Each structure stands twice: as structure tokens, then as C-alpha cells.
mmCIF file of C-alpha atoms in Angstrom:
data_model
loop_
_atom_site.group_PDB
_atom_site.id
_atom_site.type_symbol
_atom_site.label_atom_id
_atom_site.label_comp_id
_atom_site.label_asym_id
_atom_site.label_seq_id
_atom_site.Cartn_x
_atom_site.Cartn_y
_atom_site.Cartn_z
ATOM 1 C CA UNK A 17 69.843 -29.487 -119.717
ATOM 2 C CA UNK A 18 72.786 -31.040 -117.118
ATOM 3 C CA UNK A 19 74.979 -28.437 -119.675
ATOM 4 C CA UNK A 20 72.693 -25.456 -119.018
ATOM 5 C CA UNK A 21 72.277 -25.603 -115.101
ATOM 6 C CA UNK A 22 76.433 -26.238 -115.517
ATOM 7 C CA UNK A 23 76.539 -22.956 -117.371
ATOM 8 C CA UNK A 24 74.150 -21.659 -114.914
ATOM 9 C CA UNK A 25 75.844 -22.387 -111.876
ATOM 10 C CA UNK A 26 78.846 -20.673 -113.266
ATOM 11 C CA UNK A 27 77.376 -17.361 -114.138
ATOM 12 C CA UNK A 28 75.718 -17.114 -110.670
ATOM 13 C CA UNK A 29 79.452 -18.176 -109.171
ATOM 14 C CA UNK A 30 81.151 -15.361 -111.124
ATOM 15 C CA UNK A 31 78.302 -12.637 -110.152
ATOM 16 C CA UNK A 32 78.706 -13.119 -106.516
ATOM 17 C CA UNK A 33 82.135 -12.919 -106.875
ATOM 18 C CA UNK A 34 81.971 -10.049 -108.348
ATOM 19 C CA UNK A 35 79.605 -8.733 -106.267
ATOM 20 C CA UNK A 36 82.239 -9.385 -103.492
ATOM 21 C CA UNK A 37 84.850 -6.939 -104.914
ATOM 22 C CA UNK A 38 82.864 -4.210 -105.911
ATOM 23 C CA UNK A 39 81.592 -4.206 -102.405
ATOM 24 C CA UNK A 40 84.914 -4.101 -101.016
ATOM 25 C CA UNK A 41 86.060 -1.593 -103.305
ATOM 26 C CA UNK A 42 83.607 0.729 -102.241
ATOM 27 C CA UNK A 43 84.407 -0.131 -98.731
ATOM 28 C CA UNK A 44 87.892 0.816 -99.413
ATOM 29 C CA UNK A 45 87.424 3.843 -101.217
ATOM 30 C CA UNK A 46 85.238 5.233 -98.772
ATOM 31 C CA UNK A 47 87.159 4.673 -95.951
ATOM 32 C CA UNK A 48 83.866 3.419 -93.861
ATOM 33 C CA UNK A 49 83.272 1.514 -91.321
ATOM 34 C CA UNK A 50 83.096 -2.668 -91.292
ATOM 35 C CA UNK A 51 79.127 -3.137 -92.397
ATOM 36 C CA UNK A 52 77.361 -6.025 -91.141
ATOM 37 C CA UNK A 53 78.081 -9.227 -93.583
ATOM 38 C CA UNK A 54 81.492 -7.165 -94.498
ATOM 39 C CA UNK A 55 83.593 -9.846 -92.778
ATOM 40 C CA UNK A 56 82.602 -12.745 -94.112
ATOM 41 C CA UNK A 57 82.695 -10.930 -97.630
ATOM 42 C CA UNK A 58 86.590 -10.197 -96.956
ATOM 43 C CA UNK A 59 87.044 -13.628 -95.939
ATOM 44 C CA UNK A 60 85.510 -15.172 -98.991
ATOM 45 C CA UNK A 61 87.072 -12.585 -101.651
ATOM 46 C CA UNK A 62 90.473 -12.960 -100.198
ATOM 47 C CA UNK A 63 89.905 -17.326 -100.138
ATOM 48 C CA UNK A 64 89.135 -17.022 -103.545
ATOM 49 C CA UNK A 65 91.977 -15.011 -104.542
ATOM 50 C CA UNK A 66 94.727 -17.371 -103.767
ATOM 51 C CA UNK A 67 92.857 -20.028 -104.876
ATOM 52 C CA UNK A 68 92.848 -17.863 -108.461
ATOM 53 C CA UNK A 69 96.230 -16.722 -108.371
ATOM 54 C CA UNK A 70 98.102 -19.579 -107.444
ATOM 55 C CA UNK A 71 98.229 -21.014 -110.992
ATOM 56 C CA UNK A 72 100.465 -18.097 -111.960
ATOM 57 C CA UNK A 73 102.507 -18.422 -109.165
ATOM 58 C CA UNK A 74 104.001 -21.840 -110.408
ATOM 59 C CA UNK A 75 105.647 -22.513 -113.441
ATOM 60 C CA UNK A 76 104.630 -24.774 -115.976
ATOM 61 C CA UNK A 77 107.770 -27.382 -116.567
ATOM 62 C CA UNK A 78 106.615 -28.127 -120.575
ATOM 63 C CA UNK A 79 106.442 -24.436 -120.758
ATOM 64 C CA UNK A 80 109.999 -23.868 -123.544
ATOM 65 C CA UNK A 81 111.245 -20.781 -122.678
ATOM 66 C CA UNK A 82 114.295 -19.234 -123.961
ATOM 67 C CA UNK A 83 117.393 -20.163 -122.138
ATOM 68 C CA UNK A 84 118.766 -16.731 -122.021
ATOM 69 C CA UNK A 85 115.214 -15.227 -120.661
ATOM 70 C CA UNK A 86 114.795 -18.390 -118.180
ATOM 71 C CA UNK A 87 118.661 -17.706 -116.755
ATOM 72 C CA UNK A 88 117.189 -13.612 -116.405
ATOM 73 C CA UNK A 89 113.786 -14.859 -114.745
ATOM 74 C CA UNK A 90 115.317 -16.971 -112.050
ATOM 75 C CA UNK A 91 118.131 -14.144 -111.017
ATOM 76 C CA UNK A 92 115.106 -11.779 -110.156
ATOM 77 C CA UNK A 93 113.366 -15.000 -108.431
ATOM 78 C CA UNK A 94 116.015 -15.482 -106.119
ATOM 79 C CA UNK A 95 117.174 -12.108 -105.744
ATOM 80 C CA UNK A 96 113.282 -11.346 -104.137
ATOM 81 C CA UNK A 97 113.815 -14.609 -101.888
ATOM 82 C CA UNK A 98 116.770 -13.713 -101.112
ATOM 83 C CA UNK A 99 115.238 -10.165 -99.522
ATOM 84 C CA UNK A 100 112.403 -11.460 -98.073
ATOM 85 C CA UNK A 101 114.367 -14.108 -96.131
ATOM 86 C CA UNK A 102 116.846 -11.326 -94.878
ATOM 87 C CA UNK A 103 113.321 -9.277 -94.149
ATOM 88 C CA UNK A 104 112.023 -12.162 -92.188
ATOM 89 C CA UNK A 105 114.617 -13.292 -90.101
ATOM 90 C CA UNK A 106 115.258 -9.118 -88.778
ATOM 91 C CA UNK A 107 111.727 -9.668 -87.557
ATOM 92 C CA UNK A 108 111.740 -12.820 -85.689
ATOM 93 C CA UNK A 109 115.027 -10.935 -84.266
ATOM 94 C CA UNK A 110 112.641 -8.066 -83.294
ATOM 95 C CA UNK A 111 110.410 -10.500 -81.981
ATOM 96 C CA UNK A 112 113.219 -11.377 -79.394
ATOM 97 C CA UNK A 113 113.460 -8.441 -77.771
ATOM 98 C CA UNK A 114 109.291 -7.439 -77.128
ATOM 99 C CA UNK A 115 108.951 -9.827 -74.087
ATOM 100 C CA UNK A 116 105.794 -7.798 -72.821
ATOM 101 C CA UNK A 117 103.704 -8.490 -75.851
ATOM 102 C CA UNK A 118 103.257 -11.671 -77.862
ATOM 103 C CA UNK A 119 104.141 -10.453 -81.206
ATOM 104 C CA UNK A 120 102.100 -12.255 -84.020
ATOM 105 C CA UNK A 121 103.951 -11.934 -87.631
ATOM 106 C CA UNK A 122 101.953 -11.337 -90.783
ATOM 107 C CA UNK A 123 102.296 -11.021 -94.728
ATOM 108 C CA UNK A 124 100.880 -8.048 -96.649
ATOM 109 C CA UNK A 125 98.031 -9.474 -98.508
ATOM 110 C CA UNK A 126 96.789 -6.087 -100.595
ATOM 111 C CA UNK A 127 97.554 -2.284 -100.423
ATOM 112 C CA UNK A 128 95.518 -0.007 -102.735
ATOM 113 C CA UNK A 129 97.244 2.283 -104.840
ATOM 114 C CA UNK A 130 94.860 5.161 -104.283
ATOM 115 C CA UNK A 131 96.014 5.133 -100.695
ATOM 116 C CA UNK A 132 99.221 3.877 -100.635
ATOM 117 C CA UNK A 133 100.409 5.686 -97.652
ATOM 118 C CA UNK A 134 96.919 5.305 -95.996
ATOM 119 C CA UNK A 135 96.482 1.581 -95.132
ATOM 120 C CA UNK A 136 97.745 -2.108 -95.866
ATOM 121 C CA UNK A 137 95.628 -5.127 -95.519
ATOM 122 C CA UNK A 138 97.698 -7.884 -93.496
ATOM 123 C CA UNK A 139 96.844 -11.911 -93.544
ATOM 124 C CA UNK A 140 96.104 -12.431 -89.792
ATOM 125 C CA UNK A 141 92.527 -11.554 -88.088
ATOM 126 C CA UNK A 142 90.450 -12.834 -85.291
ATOM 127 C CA UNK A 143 91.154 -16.196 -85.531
ATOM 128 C CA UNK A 144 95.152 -15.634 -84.881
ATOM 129 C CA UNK A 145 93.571 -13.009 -82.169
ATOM 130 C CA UNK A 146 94.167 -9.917 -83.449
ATOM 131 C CA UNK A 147 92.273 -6.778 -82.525
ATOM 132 C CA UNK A 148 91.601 -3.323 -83.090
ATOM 133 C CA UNK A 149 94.152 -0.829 -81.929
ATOM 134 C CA UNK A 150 96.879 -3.295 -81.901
ATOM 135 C CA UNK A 151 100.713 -1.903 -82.870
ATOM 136 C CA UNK A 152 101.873 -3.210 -85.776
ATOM 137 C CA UNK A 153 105.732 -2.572 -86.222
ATOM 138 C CA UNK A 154 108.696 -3.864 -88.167
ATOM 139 C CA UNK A 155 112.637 -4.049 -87.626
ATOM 140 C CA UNK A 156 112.476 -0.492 -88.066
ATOM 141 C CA UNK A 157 109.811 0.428 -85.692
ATOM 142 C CA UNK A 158 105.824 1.335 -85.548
ATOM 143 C CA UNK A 159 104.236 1.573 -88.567
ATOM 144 C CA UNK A 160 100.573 1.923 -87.643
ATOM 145 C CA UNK A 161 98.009 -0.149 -85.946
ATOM 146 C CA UNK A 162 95.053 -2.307 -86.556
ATOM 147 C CA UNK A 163 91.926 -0.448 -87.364
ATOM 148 C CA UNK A 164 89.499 -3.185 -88.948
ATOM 149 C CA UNK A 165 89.682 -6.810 -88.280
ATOM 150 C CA UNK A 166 87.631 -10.190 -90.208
ATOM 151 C CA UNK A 167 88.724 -13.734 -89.560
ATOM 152 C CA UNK A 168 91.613 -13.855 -91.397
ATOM 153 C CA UNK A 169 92.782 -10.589 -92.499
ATOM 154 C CA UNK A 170 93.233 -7.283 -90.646
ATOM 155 C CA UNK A 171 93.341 -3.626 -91.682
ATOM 156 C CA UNK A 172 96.416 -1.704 -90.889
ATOM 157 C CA UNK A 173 96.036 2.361 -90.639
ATOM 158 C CA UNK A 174 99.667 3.821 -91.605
ATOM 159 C CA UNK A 175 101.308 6.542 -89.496
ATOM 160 C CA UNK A 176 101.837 8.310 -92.738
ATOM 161 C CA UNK A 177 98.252 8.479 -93.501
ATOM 162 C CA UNK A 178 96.362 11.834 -94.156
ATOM 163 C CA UNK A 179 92.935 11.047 -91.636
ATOM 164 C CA UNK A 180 93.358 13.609 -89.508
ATOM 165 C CA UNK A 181 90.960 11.753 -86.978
ATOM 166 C CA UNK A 182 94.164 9.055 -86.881
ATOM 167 C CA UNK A 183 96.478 10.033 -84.042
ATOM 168 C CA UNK A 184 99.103 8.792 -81.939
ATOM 169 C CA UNK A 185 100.691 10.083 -78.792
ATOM 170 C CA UNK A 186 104.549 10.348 -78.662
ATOM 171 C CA UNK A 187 107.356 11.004 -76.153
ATOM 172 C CA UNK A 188 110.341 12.701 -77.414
ATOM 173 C CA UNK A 189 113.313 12.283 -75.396
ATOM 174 C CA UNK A 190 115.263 15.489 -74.210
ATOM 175 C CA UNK A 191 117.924 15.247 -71.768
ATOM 176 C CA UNK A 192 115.952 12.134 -70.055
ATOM 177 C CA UNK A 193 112.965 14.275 -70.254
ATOM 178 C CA UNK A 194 109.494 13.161 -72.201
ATOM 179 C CA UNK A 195 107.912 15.791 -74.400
ATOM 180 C CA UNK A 196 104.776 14.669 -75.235
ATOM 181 C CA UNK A 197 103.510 15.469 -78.799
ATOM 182 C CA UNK A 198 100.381 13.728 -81.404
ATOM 183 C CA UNK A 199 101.793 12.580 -84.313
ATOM 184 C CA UNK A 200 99.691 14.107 -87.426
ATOM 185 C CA UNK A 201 100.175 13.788 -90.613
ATOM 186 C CA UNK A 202 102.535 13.235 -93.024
ATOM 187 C CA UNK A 203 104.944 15.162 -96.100
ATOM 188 C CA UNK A 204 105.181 12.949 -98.839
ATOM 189 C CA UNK A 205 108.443 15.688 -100.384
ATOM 190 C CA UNK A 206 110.467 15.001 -97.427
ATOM 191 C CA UNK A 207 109.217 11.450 -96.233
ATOM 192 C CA UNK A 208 108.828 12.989 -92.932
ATOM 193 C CA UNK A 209 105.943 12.352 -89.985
ATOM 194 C CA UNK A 210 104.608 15.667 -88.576
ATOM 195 C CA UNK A 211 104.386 16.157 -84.735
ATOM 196 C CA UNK A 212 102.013 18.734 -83.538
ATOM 197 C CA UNK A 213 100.753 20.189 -79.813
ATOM 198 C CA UNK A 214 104.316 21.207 -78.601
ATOM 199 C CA UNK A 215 104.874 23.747 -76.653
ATOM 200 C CA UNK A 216 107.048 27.145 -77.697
ATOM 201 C CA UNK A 217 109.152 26.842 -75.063
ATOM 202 C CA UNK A 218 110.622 23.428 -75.288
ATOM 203 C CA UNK A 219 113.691 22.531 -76.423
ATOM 204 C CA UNK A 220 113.678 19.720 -78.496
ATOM 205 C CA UNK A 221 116.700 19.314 -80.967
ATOM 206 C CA UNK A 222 117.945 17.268 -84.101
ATOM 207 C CA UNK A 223 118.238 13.894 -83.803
ATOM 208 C CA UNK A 224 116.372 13.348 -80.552
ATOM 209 C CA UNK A 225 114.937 9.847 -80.253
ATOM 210 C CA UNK A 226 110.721 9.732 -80.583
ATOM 211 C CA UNK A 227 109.339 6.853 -79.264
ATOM 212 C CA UNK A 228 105.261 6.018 -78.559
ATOM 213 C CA UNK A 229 104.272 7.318 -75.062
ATOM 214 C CA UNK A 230 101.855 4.601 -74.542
ATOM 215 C CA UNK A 231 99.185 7.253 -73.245
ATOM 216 C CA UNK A 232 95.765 6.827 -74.215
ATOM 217 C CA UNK A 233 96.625 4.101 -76.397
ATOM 218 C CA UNK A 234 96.133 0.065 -76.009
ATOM 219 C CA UNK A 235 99.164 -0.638 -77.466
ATOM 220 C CA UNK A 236 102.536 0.056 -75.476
ATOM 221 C CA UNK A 237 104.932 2.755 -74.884
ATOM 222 C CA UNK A 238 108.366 2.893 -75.764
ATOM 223 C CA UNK A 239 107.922 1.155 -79.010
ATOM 224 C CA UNK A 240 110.567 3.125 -81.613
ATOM 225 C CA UNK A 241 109.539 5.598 -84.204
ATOM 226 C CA UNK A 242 112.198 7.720 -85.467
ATOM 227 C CA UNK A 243 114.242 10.306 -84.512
ATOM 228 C CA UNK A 244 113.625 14.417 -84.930
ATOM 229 C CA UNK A 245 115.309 15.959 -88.241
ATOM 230 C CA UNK A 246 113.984 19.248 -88.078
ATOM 231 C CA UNK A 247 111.807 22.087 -86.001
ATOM 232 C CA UNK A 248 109.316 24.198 -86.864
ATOM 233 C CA UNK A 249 107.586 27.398 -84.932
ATOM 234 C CA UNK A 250 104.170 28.243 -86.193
ATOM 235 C CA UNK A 251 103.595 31.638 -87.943
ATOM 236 C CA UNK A 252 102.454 33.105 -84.405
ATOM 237 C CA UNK A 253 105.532 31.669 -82.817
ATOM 238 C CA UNK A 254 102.996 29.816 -80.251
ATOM 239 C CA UNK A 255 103.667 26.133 -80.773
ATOM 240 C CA UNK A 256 106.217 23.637 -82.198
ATOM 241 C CA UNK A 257 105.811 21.391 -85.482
ATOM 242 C CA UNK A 258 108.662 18.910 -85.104
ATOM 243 C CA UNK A 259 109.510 16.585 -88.297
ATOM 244 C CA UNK A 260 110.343 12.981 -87.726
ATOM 245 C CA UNK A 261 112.358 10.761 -89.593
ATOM 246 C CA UNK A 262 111.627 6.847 -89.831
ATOM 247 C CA UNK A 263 113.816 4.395 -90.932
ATOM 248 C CA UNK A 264 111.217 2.406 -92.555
ATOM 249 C CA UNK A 265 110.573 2.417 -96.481
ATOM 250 C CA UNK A 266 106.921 2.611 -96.741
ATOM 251 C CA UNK A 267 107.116 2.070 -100.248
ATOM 252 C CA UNK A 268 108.878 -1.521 -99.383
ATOM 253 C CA UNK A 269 106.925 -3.080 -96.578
ATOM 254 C CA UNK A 270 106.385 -7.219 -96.716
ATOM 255 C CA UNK A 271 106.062 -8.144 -93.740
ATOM 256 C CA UNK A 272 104.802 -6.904 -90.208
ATOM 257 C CA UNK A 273 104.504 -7.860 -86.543
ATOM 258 C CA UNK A 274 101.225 -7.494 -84.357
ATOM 259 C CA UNK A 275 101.785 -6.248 -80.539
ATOM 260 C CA UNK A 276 99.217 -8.936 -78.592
ATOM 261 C CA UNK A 277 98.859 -8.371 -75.123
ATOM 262 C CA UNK A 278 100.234 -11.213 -73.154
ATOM 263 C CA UNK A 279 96.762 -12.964 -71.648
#
């Protein structure tokens, strides 16, 4: 009987679990809003997964493995810790120089395939006091902001996503003179951001720096985007489409760093 209710147990374990990810996954692939229970859901799934995948993150020592195939599998080992430590220490660096804002660093916890360019899942929430709307940059500038928020993880929307409901309000510097523009959208052939809402008339040029103008938004101005590689006029010559180009890989992000307001 003790076996049974054992067996039991685990079946029940395993259906919740999987409850847990389907829900999610749906979540995801809808793009909808944080439902009521959603949180704790993310908090458990993502509790559970390190717990499952740390076995395979440690090698057995009475595992024999060929010495020629051991000798390949530790080059690659430290040839990724090796990156990520030179990743790291360029953002505590950036972390030096944003003295307005506590900056709160984070590890990309999941990014799903179907959306690679749309969001990243980070592993800070509201218990490191994160919130909704926060910047989230790298060495290389902003990358997007905070958009959903559990405990311990956080939602990041990317700037090169495709919701055209996501926007962000830039300056473009000219001769010491701001040209404000929405960033929207994104060409995955050039790896360029798309600025729209400039006027005909101004003269914005190659290479001019873009930064974030701050307005509208509750995270801060002047934070580094890119500079402009290219300008467009419309097919009615009306308005301007200016292409930006970012330094960041957004195929080869690790790690991030949260804007916090200073309280």
C-alpha cells in the first residue's frame, strides 16, 4: 500500500509540474498578460528547473571518458568561462559609471526560440526590487525594459521586438540639437532598429549618436543606443525613417543590468 500512495504521490508531483509549463507556454506564446496565480507558477517552474538540471551540470568523476574527448570538452568549458568572466566584469564597469540609478545585474534564465528577438526572461524579480518599465542595458547599451515581473524572475521586452504597441522615445543628437523620434521595429536582414515620427525637414546624418530621451518613460534619458547608419524618406517624401545601428549581439546576450531608481 506504503508503495502505491509512493507511486501516487509521484504521478500527482509530475502532473502539476506539468501543468506548470504548459501554462506558461501558453502564456508565452500568447504574449498575454500576468493572470492571477501566474507568479507563483513562474516561481515554482523555474525552482524546479535548477533543481532538475543541476545534475547535468556537474560531472560525474567515475564517469571514463576518452582522454582525447575529455582534453576537447574542457577547452570549450573554459573557453565559455573565459567569455562570460570578460562579459561580467564590462558590466560591473558599466555599473561604475550610472551613479543616478542603482543598477541591479542579472543572468538570462530562458529565451524562447519562437521569439528570439521578442523577449528574454532574466533571474531577478520583486524580491531584488525590480519593476515594470525598468531599463535593462548592457556594456553596449539599452536593450529593452522590464515588462512582467514574479518574485524571482522578470520579463524583458527587446528593442528589436515586432509589438508594435512596444515603443521607446529617442533623442538623436545633431549639432547639439535633440531630434526626437519612437523607436519601432526592427529588420532582422540588416540588424538594424527602425526610428519613425521624424520630420522631412531635419537633418539628421550617418553616424549621429541616438540615445533614450527619457520622455514619457520611467526609466532615464541619455542611456546609449546606437548610432544612425542610414536615412530613409517615405514614398510621399513627408517623414523620415532613420536606421540605427547597436553594438549589441542580440543573438549573444548573458547577462544584463536593471536601471533601479535610487530610493
Amino acid at each position: 500500500m506504503r508503495q502505491k500512495d509512493k507511486k501516487k504521490r509521484i504521478w500527482i508531483t509530475i502532473g502539476i509540474v506539468t501543468g506548470c509549463i504548459l501554462l506558461l507556454t501558453v502564456s508565452l506564446l500568447l504574449n498575454q498578460k500576468i493572470y492571477p496565480g501566474e507568479n507563483i507558477l513562474k516561481d515554482i517552474t523555474i525552482g524546479i528547473e535548477k533543481v532538475v538540471m543541476y545534475p547535468f551540470t556537474v560531472l560525474k568523476k567515475d564517469q571514463k571518458i576518452d582522454q582525447s574527448e575529455s582534453y576537447l570538452i574542457q577547452k570549450n568549458v573554459n573557453s565559455s568561462l573565459e567569455k562570460e568572466i570578460k562579459e561580467l566584469k564590462e558590466t560591473l564597469e558599466l555599473n561604475r559609471t550610472l551613479t543616478e540609478y542603482e543598477p541591479e545585474n542579472a543572468t538570462i534564465l530562458s529565451r524562447n526560440k519562437a521569439y528570439w528577438f521578442h523577449t528574454i526572461t532574466i533571474d531577478k524579480g520583486k524580491k531584488a526590487g525590480i519593476k515594470k518599465n525598468m531599463a535593462v542595458v548592457t556594456k553596449n547599451g539599452l536593450i529593452g525594459k522590464i515588462t512582467k515581473v514574479s518574485n524571482y524572475s522578470s520579463e524583458v521586452k527587446l528593442i528589436t521586438t515586432d509589438d508594435i504597441n512596444f515603443k521607446v522615445s529617442i533623442a538623436i543628437k545633431t549639432n547639439d540639437i535633440d531630434n526626437y523620434a519612437i523607436l519601432n521595429g526592427y529588420d532582422k536582414e540588416t540588424g538594424l532598429i527602425k526610428a519613425t515620427g521624424i520630420d522631412k525637414t531635419t537633418n539628421i546624418e550617418k553616424d549621429n549618436v541616438v540615445l533614450t530621451s527619457g520622455l514619457g518613460e520611467m526609466f532615464p534619458g541619455g542611456i546609449y543606443i546606437g548610432t544612425v547608419e542610414k536615412v530613409e524618406s517615405d514614398k510621399y517624401d513627408l517623414s523620415k525613417t532613420v536606421y540605427i545601428k547597436t553594438y549589441q549581439n542580440f543573438n549573444d546576450i548573458h547577462y544584463v543590468t536593471v536601471l533601479k531608481v535610487k530610493e
